[in-house]
Amino acid sequence: MSTEKHQSETVPMIRIEKLHKSFGDLSVLKGVDIEVPRQQVLVIIGPSGSGKSTLLRCVNHLETPTSGKIFLEDKLINDTTHSRKAFEKHLNQIRCMLGMVFQQFNLFPHMTVIENVMEAPVHVLKQEKDQVRSRAEALLDKVGLRDKADAYPSMLSGGQQQRVAIARALAMEPKAMLFDEVTSALDPELVGDVLRVMADLAREGMTMLVVTHEMGFAEQVGDRVIFMADGVVVEDTSPQAIFSNPTEARTRQFLSDILK
Amino acid sequence: MLDWNIIFHYFPFLAKGALLTLEISILSLILGLIFGLSAALSKLSRNFLLRNVAVFYIWLIRSTPLLVQLFIIYFGLPQLGIDLGPYISGVLGLGLNVGAYNAETIRGGIQSVPAGQHEAARSLGMSSALAMRRIILPQALRIIIPPLGNNFIILIKDTSLVSTITLVELTLTAQRFIGSTYKPFEMYVMAAFLYAVLTTTASFLLGKVEARTSKGTR
Ligand SMILES: Nc1ncnc2c1ncn2[C@@H]1O[C@H](COP(=O)(O)OP(=O)(O)OP(=O)(O)O)[C@@H](O)[C@H]1O
Ligand SMILES: [Mg+2]
């Protein structure tokens, strides 16, 4: 009993081992090893095309890894020993535990804000509708959009849509959250609201894997920062270290380019 | 000009024929939706057999005339021991025909929903089937309904072809009275008028349905 507890506290929330991913002849991830300890925020930065999105999408298996292993706690995500049908089921269970927020929001346009948030808990987890509704209202409150519950996504600003997307992912009560450049499609004045919601989430102890170009967020909210280039992890260190004193020349180059 | 006495006398009989036309239209509409959705989903499926059956069905129907399809079902099949009679032959033939056109419309609509919608649904733990039913199809519907409505309007007019397999719908009713009255002009004008009533009503109702499915769009 006590050893089990001990183990569940030390096993990282997400562990990526020797991950390779190719699209045809194009090798995008070339052996990536990453650990996200529970309750930590790991920020990934890197130039366009370095494979950051691909990495995140491999974690919840929107992309099929070419080789390597990805674990959620002690569960192997890309467990190919299952039959196809069993694997589908396994994946759906894994995805229920991994929230994902996309650059383009991807809200369901035919549903109101609250229907978006309630959709998966009701239809995937088969939870009681009234119960889900009150949780959804609380989540909308948290992201500052309680008054938009009955609006359709097309009536909201990008920043508001993205906050609904975060609430929608949180409604599944995931163990960890994946964020893929969630502020890149937003007008500059709307970025702050979204980052604030994410910082709150981090403070509450959510485990987060965040791809972003927001260096301020990386520095202030990140527990660790990874610099990725050409499909490999170039540097994996503390935010302070990477911004004040990057060891790798490529990291220095990237940071000076981006902060210009 | 028009012989109004003939018109007043025969209109109720033609209206009755129009009712049968309406009935055939609705039944083949339903069949056409079932065939169309099945063929569309089959054509998009990973299953090799399903996909190719759908491709063959759509190709076969779209590359041959409806009239010949009806003749094969009504006159041809009995030779193989399958005698469906004019009513079932007519509805089945029309349903199969419009189904093939619907299939391409529905497939196009499904494919026009951005890939991000499917990914968002899957990332929330939805199975492929649930994502299709709850997320993709409702959005595809908005795009599909106008062309599907168009297919339906064409279908209503195409039902006149089943008059050739002895189904006494509107066109054949009109033809039959020509034999006894020698008034082809009045009979066909009345038939045309009744077809116009049916298609115009259908267009109107389709407009209402379109308005209902477009919620969430600006
Ligand atoms: N489905 C795909 N098919 C083929 N190539 C792909 C696919 N997805 C991504 N790639 C390629 O993989 C490489 C890495 O893409 P990825 O989107 O992971 O980069 P990124 O680091 O997220 O870049 P950005 O900062 O621009 O979002 C790119 O060269 C891209 O063109
Ligand atoms: Mg990316």
mmCIF file of N, CA, C and O in Angstrom, chain A residues 57 60 62-63 84 88 91-93 95-96 98-100 102 105-111 115-116 119-120 123-124 126 152-156 168-169 172, chain B residues 46-47 113-131 133-140 142 212-218:
data_model
loop_
_atom_site.group_PDB
_atom_site.id
_atom_site.type_symbol
_atom_site.label_atom_id
_atom_site.label_comp_id
_atom_site.label_asym_id
_atom_site.label_seq_id
_atom_site.Cartn_x
_atom_site.Cartn_y
_atom_site.Cartn_z
ATOM 1 N N ARG A 57 1.039 16.477 -30.397
ATOM 2 C CA ARG A 57 -0.005 15.654 -31.018
ATOM 3 C C ARG A 57 0.299 14.173 -30.879
ATOM 4 O O ARG A 57 -0.618 13.349 -30.876
ATOM 5 N N ASN A 60 -1.126 12.803 -27.302
ATOM 6 C CA ASN A 60 -2.486 12.251 -27.216
ATOM 7 C C ASN A 60 -2.870 11.494 -28.495
ATOM 8 O O ASN A 60 -4.030 11.255 -28.759
ATOM 9 N N LEU A 62 -2.913 12.067 -31.629
ATOM 10 C CA LEU A 62 -3.522 12.595 -32.851
ATOM 11 C C LEU A 62 -2.577 12.297 -34.012
ATOM 12 O O LEU A 62 -2.977 12.254 -35.169
ATOM 13 N N GLU A 63 -1.289 12.139 -33.683
ATOM 14 C CA GLU A 63 -0.316 11.595 -34.637
ATOM 15 C C GLU A 63 0.190 10.282 -34.061
ATOM 16 O O GLU A 63 0.366 10.161 -32.845
ATOM 17 N N ARG A 84 -7.059 -3.699 -32.571
ATOM 18 C CA ARG A 84 -7.389 -2.349 -33.022
ATOM 19 C C ARG A 84 -8.545 -1.758 -32.227
ATOM 20 O O ARG A 84 -8.530 -0.595 -31.839
ATOM 21 N N GLU A 88 -8.462 1.532 -29.682
ATOM 22 C CA GLU A 88 -9.349 2.698 -29.800
ATOM 23 C C GLU A 88 -9.930 3.063 -28.434
ATOM 24 O O GLU A 88 -9.952 4.225 -28.045
ATOM 25 N N LEU A 91 -7.264 4.413 -26.158
ATOM 26 C CA LEU A 91 -6.929 5.790 -26.519
ATOM 27 C C LEU A 91 -7.970 6.775 -26.016
ATOM 28 O O LEU A 91 -7.646 7.845 -25.502
ATOM 29 N N ASN A 92 -9.242 6.419 -26.185
ATOM 30 C CA ASN A 92 -10.302 7.310 -25.728
ATOM 31 C C ASN A 92 -10.201 7.546 -24.231
ATOM 32 O O ASN A 92 -10.429 8.655 -23.756
ATOM 33 N N GLN A 93 -9.840 6.479 -23.498
ATOM 34 C CA GLN A 93 -9.683 6.640 -22.047
ATOM 35 C C GLN A 93 -8.508 7.566 -21.733
ATOM 36 O O GLN A 93 -8.607 8.439 -20.873
ATOM 37 N N ARG A 95 -7.309 9.883 -23.661
ATOM 38 C CA ARG A 95 -7.621 11.257 -24.074
ATOM 39 C C ARG A 95 -8.544 11.951 -23.087
ATOM 40 O O ARG A 95 -8.515 13.179 -22.974
ATOM 41 N N CYS A 96 -9.375 11.168 -22.391
ATOM 42 C CA CYS A 96 -10.220 11.761 -21.356
ATOM 43 C C CYS A 96 -9.372 12.342 -20.238
ATOM 44 O O CYS A 96 -9.803 13.231 -19.511
ATOM 45 N N LEU A 98 -6.306 13.641 -20.735
ATOM 46 C CA LEU A 98 -5.370 14.622 -21.279
ATOM 47 C C LEU A 98 -6.144 15.716 -21.996
ATOM 48 O O LEU A 98 -6.676 15.498 -23.082
ATOM 49 N N GLY A 99 -6.228 16.877 -21.405
ATOM 50 C CA GLY A 99 -6.919 17.968 -22.091
ATOM 51 C C GLY A 99 -6.012 18.567 -23.150
ATOM 52 O O GLY A 99 -4.810 18.647 -22.956
ATOM 53 N N MET A 100 -6.617 18.966 -24.292
ATOM 54 C CA MET A 100 -5.775 19.628 -25.290
ATOM 55 C C MET A 100 -6.445 20.912 -25.750
ATOM 56 O O MET A 100 -7.647 20.954 -25.978
ATOM 57 N N PHE A 102 -6.035 23.960 -28.690
ATOM 58 C CA PHE A 102 -5.419 24.150 -30.000
ATOM 59 C C PHE A 102 -5.229 25.628 -30.325
ATOM 60 O O PHE A 102 -5.946 26.489 -29.821
ATOM 61 N N PHE A 105 -8.501 27.164 -31.621
ATOM 62 C CA PHE A 105 -9.638 26.993 -30.698
ATOM 63 C C PHE A 105 -10.438 25.716 -30.967
ATOM 64 O O PHE A 105 -10.704 24.947 -30.069
ATOM 65 N N ASN A 106 -10.913 25.577 -32.218
ATOM 66 C CA ASN A 106 -11.719 24.410 -32.587
ATOM 67 C C ASN A 106 -12.935 24.206 -31.698
ATOM 68 O O ASN A 106 -13.273 23.080 -31.354
ATOM 69 N N LEU A 107 -13.601 25.279 -31.335
ATOM 70 C CA LEU A 107 -14.879 25.119 -30.640
ATOM 71 C C LEU A 107 -15.888 24.555 -31.620
ATOM 72 O O LEU A 107 -15.743 24.699 -32.832
ATOM 73 N N PHE A 108 -16.930 23.916 -31.094
ATOM 74 C CA PHE A 108 -17.968 23.367 -31.957
ATOM 75 C C PHE A 108 -18.959 24.484 -32.293
ATOM 76 O O PHE A 108 -19.686 24.944 -31.414
ATOM 77 N N PRO A 109 -18.991 24.941 -33.531
ATOM 78 C CA PRO A 109 -19.733 26.169 -33.844
ATOM 79 C C PRO A 109 -21.250 26.008 -33.771
ATOM 80 O O PRO A 109 -21.953 27.001 -33.668
ATOM 81 N N HIS A 110 -21.735 24.760 -33.819
ATOM 82 C CA HIS A 110 -23.185 24.550 -33.799
ATOM 83 C C HIS A 110 -23.726 24.423 -32.383
ATOM 84 O O HIS A 110 -24.912 24.140 -32.198
ATOM 85 N N MET A 111 -22.855 24.597 -31.389
ATOM 86 C CA MET A 111 -23.292 24.483 -30.004
ATOM 87 C C MET A 111 -22.974 25.781 -29.276
ATOM 88 O O MET A 111 -21.993 26.453 -29.590
ATOM 89 N N GLU A 115 -22.897 24.417 -24.019
ATOM 90 C CA GLU A 115 -23.034 23.097 -24.657
ATOM 91 C C GLU A 115 -21.673 22.547 -25.073
ATOM 92 O O GLU A 115 -21.418 21.344 -24.973
ATOM 93 N N ASN A 116 -20.793 23.431 -25.527
ATOM 94 C CA ASN A 116 -19.426 23.020 -25.849
ATOM 95 C C ASN A 116 -18.750 22.414 -24.623
ATOM 96 O O ASN A 116 -18.106 21.370 -24.712
ATOM 97 N N GLU A 119 -20.452 19.007 -23.553
ATOM 98 C CA GLU A 119 -20.574 17.938 -24.552
ATOM 99 C C GLU A 119 -19.873 16.627 -24.149
ATOM 100 O O GLU A 119 -20.488 15.567 -24.099
ATOM 101 N N ALA A 120 -18.579 16.713 -23.883
ATOM 102 C CA ALA A 120 -17.829 15.480 -23.634
ATOM 103 C C ALA A 120 -18.155 14.831 -22.275
ATOM 104 O O ALA A 120 -18.340 13.618 -22.222
ATOM 105 N N HIS A 123 -21.580 13.166 -23.018
ATOM 106 C CA HIS A 123 -21.686 12.114 -24.040
ATOM 107 C C HIS A 123 -20.538 11.120 -24.040
ATOM 108 O O HIS A 123 -20.668 10.042 -24.590
ATOM 109 N N VAL A 124 -19.402 11.495 -23.447
ATOM 110 C CA VAL A 124 -18.289 10.539 -23.377
ATOM 111 C C VAL A 124 -18.243 9.883 -22.000
ATOM 112 O O VAL A 124 -18.244 8.663 -21.890
ATOM 113 N N LYS A 126 -20.600 10.109 -19.819
ATOM 114 C CA LYS A 126 -21.977 9.756 -19.442
ATOM 115 C C LYS A 126 -22.346 10.259 -18.039
ATOM 116 O O LYS A 126 -23.022 9.577 -17.278
ATOM 117 N N TYR A 152 -23.213 31.687 -29.017
ATOM 118 C CA TYR A 152 -22.534 30.768 -29.922
ATOM 119 C C TYR A 152 -21.090 31.244 -30.110
ATOM 120 O O TYR A 152 -20.820 32.452 -30.021
ATOM 121 N N PRO A 153 -20.175 30.309 -30.371
ATOM 122 C CA PRO A 153 -18.759 30.688 -30.495
ATOM 123 C C PRO A 153 -18.518 31.824 -31.490
ATOM 124 O O PRO A 153 -17.664 32.675 -31.264
ATOM 125 N N SER A 154 -19.289 31.845 -32.578
ATOM 126 C CA SER A 154 -19.052 32.867 -33.597
ATOM 127 C C SER A 154 -19.321 34.274 -33.074
ATOM 128 O O SER A 154 -18.924 35.255 -33.694
ATOM 129 N N MET A 155 -20.000 34.369 -31.923
ATOM 130 C CA MET A 155 -20.292 35.696 -31.373
ATOM 131 C C MET A 155 -19.197 36.166 -30.426
ATOM 132 O O MET A 155 -19.269 37.265 -29.881
ATOM 133 N N LEU A 156 -18.179 35.326 -30.199
ATOM 134 C CA LEU A 156 -17.134 35.669 -29.232
ATOM 135 C C LEU A 156 -15.851 36.108 -29.922
ATOM 136 O O LEU A 156 -15.595 35.743 -31.072
ATOM 137 N N ARG A 168 -13.633 23.889 -21.763
ATOM 138 C CA ARG A 168 -14.130 22.636 -22.342
ATOM 139 C C ARG A 168 -13.193 21.472 -22.010
ATOM 140 O O ARG A 168 -13.636 20.385 -21.661
ATOM 141 N N ALA A 169 -11.893 21.726 -22.109
ATOM 142 C CA ALA A 169 -10.926 20.669 -21.792
ATOM 143 C C ALA A 169 -10.948 20.365 -20.290
ATOM 144 O O ALA A 169 -10.899 19.203 -19.884
ATOM 145 N N MET A 172 -13.481 17.854 -18.461
ATOM 146 C CA MET A 172 -13.233 16.412 -18.372
ATOM 147 C C MET A 172 -12.416 16.058 -17.135
ATOM 148 O O MET A 172 -12.107 14.898 -16.903
ATOM 149 N N ARG B 46 -12.632 3.151 -43.766
ATOM 150 C CA ARG B 46 -11.334 2.529 -43.995
ATOM 151 C C ARG B 46 -11.499 1.151 -44.629
ATOM 152 O O ARG B 46 -10.555 0.569 -45.130
ATOM 153 N N ASN B 47 -12.728 0.624 -44.562
ATOM 154 C CA ASN B 47 -12.977 -0.735 -45.036
ATOM 155 C C ASN B 47 -12.967 -0.795 -46.562
ATOM 156 O O ASN B 47 -13.768 -0.146 -47.238
ATOM 157 N N VAL B 113 -16.100 19.930 -43.443
ATOM 158 C CA VAL B 113 -15.948 20.317 -42.033
ATOM 159 C C VAL B 113 -14.451 20.292 -41.708
ATOM 160 O O VAL B 113 -13.787 19.298 -41.979
ATOM 161 N N PRO B 114 -13.918 21.390 -41.152
ATOM 162 C CA PRO B 114 -12.471 21.464 -40.916
ATOM 163 C C PRO B 114 -11.963 20.286 -40.076
ATOM 164 O O PRO B 114 -12.643 19.834 -39.158
ATOM 165 N N ALA B 115 -10.759 19.816 -40.415
ATOM 166 C CA ALA B 115 -10.175 18.670 -39.719
ATOM 167 C C ALA B 115 -10.042 18.939 -38.225
ATOM 168 O O ALA B 115 -10.134 18.026 -37.403
ATOM 169 N N GLY B 116 -9.860 20.208 -37.862
ATOM 170 C CA GLY B 116 -9.718 20.571 -36.450
ATOM 171 C C GLY B 116 -10.933 20.181 -35.615
ATOM 172 O O GLY B 116 -10.808 19.919 -34.420
ATOM 173 N N GLN B 117 -12.099 20.140 -36.220
ATOM 174 C CA GLN B 117 -13.301 19.757 -35.496
ATOM 175 C C GLN B 117 -13.233 18.288 -35.075
ATOM 176 O O GLN B 117 -13.574 17.927 -33.951
ATOM 177 N N HIS B 118 -12.793 17.451 -35.998
ATOM 178 C CA HIS B 118 -12.641 16.031 -35.704
ATOM 179 C C HIS B 118 -11.577 15.843 -34.626
ATOM 180 O O HIS B 118 -11.767 15.074 -33.681
ATOM 181 N N GLU B 119 -10.479 16.577 -34.751
ATOM 182 C CA GLU B 119 -9.387 16.438 -33.788
ATOM 183 C C GLU B 119 -9.816 16.898 -32.403
ATOM 184 O O GLU B 119 -9.476 16.264 -31.396
ATOM 185 N N ALA B 120 -10.554 18.006 -32.349
ATOM 186 C CA ALA B 120 -11.020 18.493 -31.057
ATOM 187 C C ALA B 120 -11.933 17.452 -30.414
ATOM 188 O O ALA B 120 -11.833 17.160 -29.224
ATOM 189 N N ALA B 121 -12.814 16.865 -31.223
ATOM 190 C CA ALA B 121 -13.734 15.856 -30.697
ATOM 191 C C ALA B 121 -12.960 14.638 -30.194
ATOM 192 O O ALA B 121 -13.205 14.154 -29.086
ATOM 193 N N ARG B 122 -12.005 14.179 -30.991
ATOM 194 C CA ARG B 122 -11.222 13.008 -30.583
ATOM 195 C C ARG B 122 -10.398 13.315 -29.335
ATOM 196 O O ARG B 122 -10.234 12.468 -28.473
ATOM 197 N N SER B 123 -9.879 14.541 -29.250
ATOM 198 C CA SER B 123 -9.033 14.872 -28.100
ATOM 199 C C SER B 123 -9.853 14.912 -26.811
ATOM 200 O O SER B 123 -9.305 14.883 -25.720
ATOM 201 N N LEU B 124 -11.177 14.988 -26.947
ATOM 202 C CA LEU B 124 -12.042 14.937 -25.761
ATOM 203 C C LEU B 124 -12.490 13.509 -25.455
ATOM 204 O O LEU B 124 -13.380 13.288 -24.641
ATOM 205 N N GLY B 125 -11.900 12.553 -26.143
ATOM 206 C CA GLY B 125 -12.186 11.146 -25.850
ATOM 207 C C GLY B 125 -13.340 10.556 -26.642
ATOM 208 O O GLY B 125 -13.790 9.450 -26.357
ATOM 209 N N MET B 126 -13.835 11.310 -27.625
ATOM 210 C CA MET B 126 -14.951 10.771 -28.414
ATOM 211 C C MET B 126 -14.458 9.698 -29.371
ATOM 212 O O MET B 126 -13.394 9.828 -29.966
ATOM 213 N N SER B 127 -15.272 8.661 -29.532
ATOM 214 C CA SER B 127 -14.973 7.672 -30.560
ATOM 215 C C SER B 127 -15.242 8.328 -31.909
ATOM 216 O O SER B 127 -15.902 9.357 -31.998
ATOM 217 N N SER B 128 -14.728 7.683 -32.934
ATOM 218 C CA SER B 128 -14.919 8.198 -34.284
ATOM 219 C C SER B 128 -16.405 8.320 -34.633
ATOM 220 O O SER B 128 -16.852 9.303 -35.220
ATOM 221 N N ALA B 129 -17.185 7.312 -34.222
ATOM 222 C CA ALA B 129 -18.615 7.315 -34.541
ATOM 223 C C ALA B 129 -19.342 8.435 -33.797
ATOM 224 O O ALA B 129 -20.181 9.129 -34.372
ATOM 225 N N LEU B 130 -18.990 8.622 -32.523
ATOM 226 C CA LEU B 130 -19.637 9.676 -31.734
ATOM 227 C C LEU B 130 -19.283 11.051 -32.287
ATOM 228 O O LEU B 130 -20.140 11.936 -32.390
ATOM 229 N N ALA B 131 -18.020 11.219 -32.668
ATOM 230 C CA ALA B 131 -17.579 12.494 -33.247
ATOM 231 C C ALA B 131 -18.355 12.767 -34.539
ATOM 232 O O ALA B 131 -18.775 13.896 -34.798
ATOM 233 N N ARG B 133 -21.362 11.672 -35.323
ATOM 234 C CA ARG B 133 -22.770 11.919 -35.037
ATOM 235 C C ARG B 133 -22.995 13.263 -34.346
ATOM 236 O O ARG B 133 -23.914 13.996 -34.688
ATOM 237 N N ARG B 134 -22.162 13.584 -33.380
ATOM 238 C CA ARG B 134 -22.410 14.774 -32.573
ATOM 239 C C ARG B 134 -21.759 16.040 -33.135
ATOM 240 O O ARG B 134 -22.251 17.144 -32.915
ATOM 241 N N ILE B 135 -20.607 15.877 -33.792
ATOM 242 C CA ILE B 135 -19.829 17.055 -34.173
ATOM 243 C C ILE B 135 -19.802 17.273 -35.692
ATOM 244 O O ILE B 135 -20.084 18.372 -36.173
ATOM 245 N N ILE B 136 -19.474 16.239 -36.436
ATOM 246 C CA ILE B 136 -19.246 16.426 -37.874
ATOM 247 C C ILE B 136 -20.559 16.533 -38.647
ATOM 248 O O ILE B 136 -20.777 17.507 -39.383
ATOM 249 N N LEU B 137 -21.439 15.545 -38.478
ATOM 250 C CA LEU B 137 -22.679 15.558 -39.272
ATOM 251 C C LEU B 137 -23.528 16.814 -39.052
ATOM 252 O O LEU B 137 -24.010 17.399 -40.032
ATOM 253 N N PRO B 138 -23.737 17.254 -37.805
ATOM 254 C CA PRO B 138 -24.554 18.465 -37.641
ATOM 255 C C PRO B 138 -23.983 19.671 -38.388
ATOM 256 O O PRO B 138 -24.734 20.503 -38.893
ATOM 257 N N GLN B 139 -22.661 19.749 -38.448
ATOM 258 C CA GLN B 139 -22.059 20.872 -39.183
ATOM 259 C C GLN B 139 -22.130 20.649 -40.679
ATOM 260 O O GLN B 139 -22.330 21.581 -41.455
ATOM 261 N N ALA B 140 -21.963 19.393 -41.079
ATOM 262 C CA ALA B 140 -22.039 19.074 -42.502
ATOM 263 C C ALA B 140 -23.444 19.365 -43.022
ATOM 264 O O ALA B 140 -23.628 19.827 -44.144
ATOM 265 N N ARG B 142 -25.550 21.694 -42.480
ATOM 266 C CA ARG B 142 -25.739 23.068 -42.970
ATOM 267 C C ARG B 142 -25.326 23.215 -44.421
ATOM 268 O O ARG B 142 -25.946 23.929 -45.183
ATOM 269 N N ARG B 212 -33.347 26.744 -39.805
ATOM 270 C CA ARG B 212 -33.202 26.106 -38.496
ATOM 271 C C ARG B 212 -31.830 25.498 -38.277
ATOM 272 O O ARG B 212 -31.335 25.450 -37.168
ATOM 273 N N THR B 213 -31.216 24.988 -39.333
ATOM 274 C CA THR B 213 -29.920 24.325 -39.155
ATOM 275 C C THR B 213 -28.760 25.306 -39.181
ATOM 276 O O THR B 213 -27.635 24.920 -38.949
ATOM 277 N N SER B 214 -29.033 26.574 -39.434
ATOM 278 C CA SER B 214 -27.895 27.497 -39.547
ATOM 279 C C SER B 214 -27.602 28.220 -38.244
ATOM 280 O O SER B 214 -26.889 29.190 -38.220
ATOM 281 N N LYS B 215 -28.122 27.707 -37.113
ATOM 282 C CA LYS B 215 -27.833 28.391 -35.850
ATOM 283 C C LYS B 215 -26.340 28.310 -35.549
ATOM 284 O O LYS B 215 -25.678 27.328 -35.835
ATOM 285 N N GLY B 216 -25.824 29.384 -34.969
ATOM 286 C CA GLY B 216 -24.397 29.417 -34.665
ATOM 287 C C GLY B 216 -23.592 30.089 -35.753
ATOM 288 O O GLY B 216 -22.447 30.415 -35.559
ATOM 289 N N THR B 217 -24.202 30.273 -36.927
ATOM 290 C CA THR B 217 -23.492 31.011 -37.976
ATOM 291 C C THR B 217 -24.004 32.431 -37.979
ATOM 292 O O THR B 217 -25.171 32.676 -37.723
ATOM 293 N N ARG B 218 -23.114 33.304 -38.244
ATOM 294 C CA ARG B 218 -23.493 34.721 -38.242
ATOM 295 C C ARG B 218 -24.339 35.079 -39.446
ATOM 296 O O ARG B 218 -24.066 34.604 -40.526
#
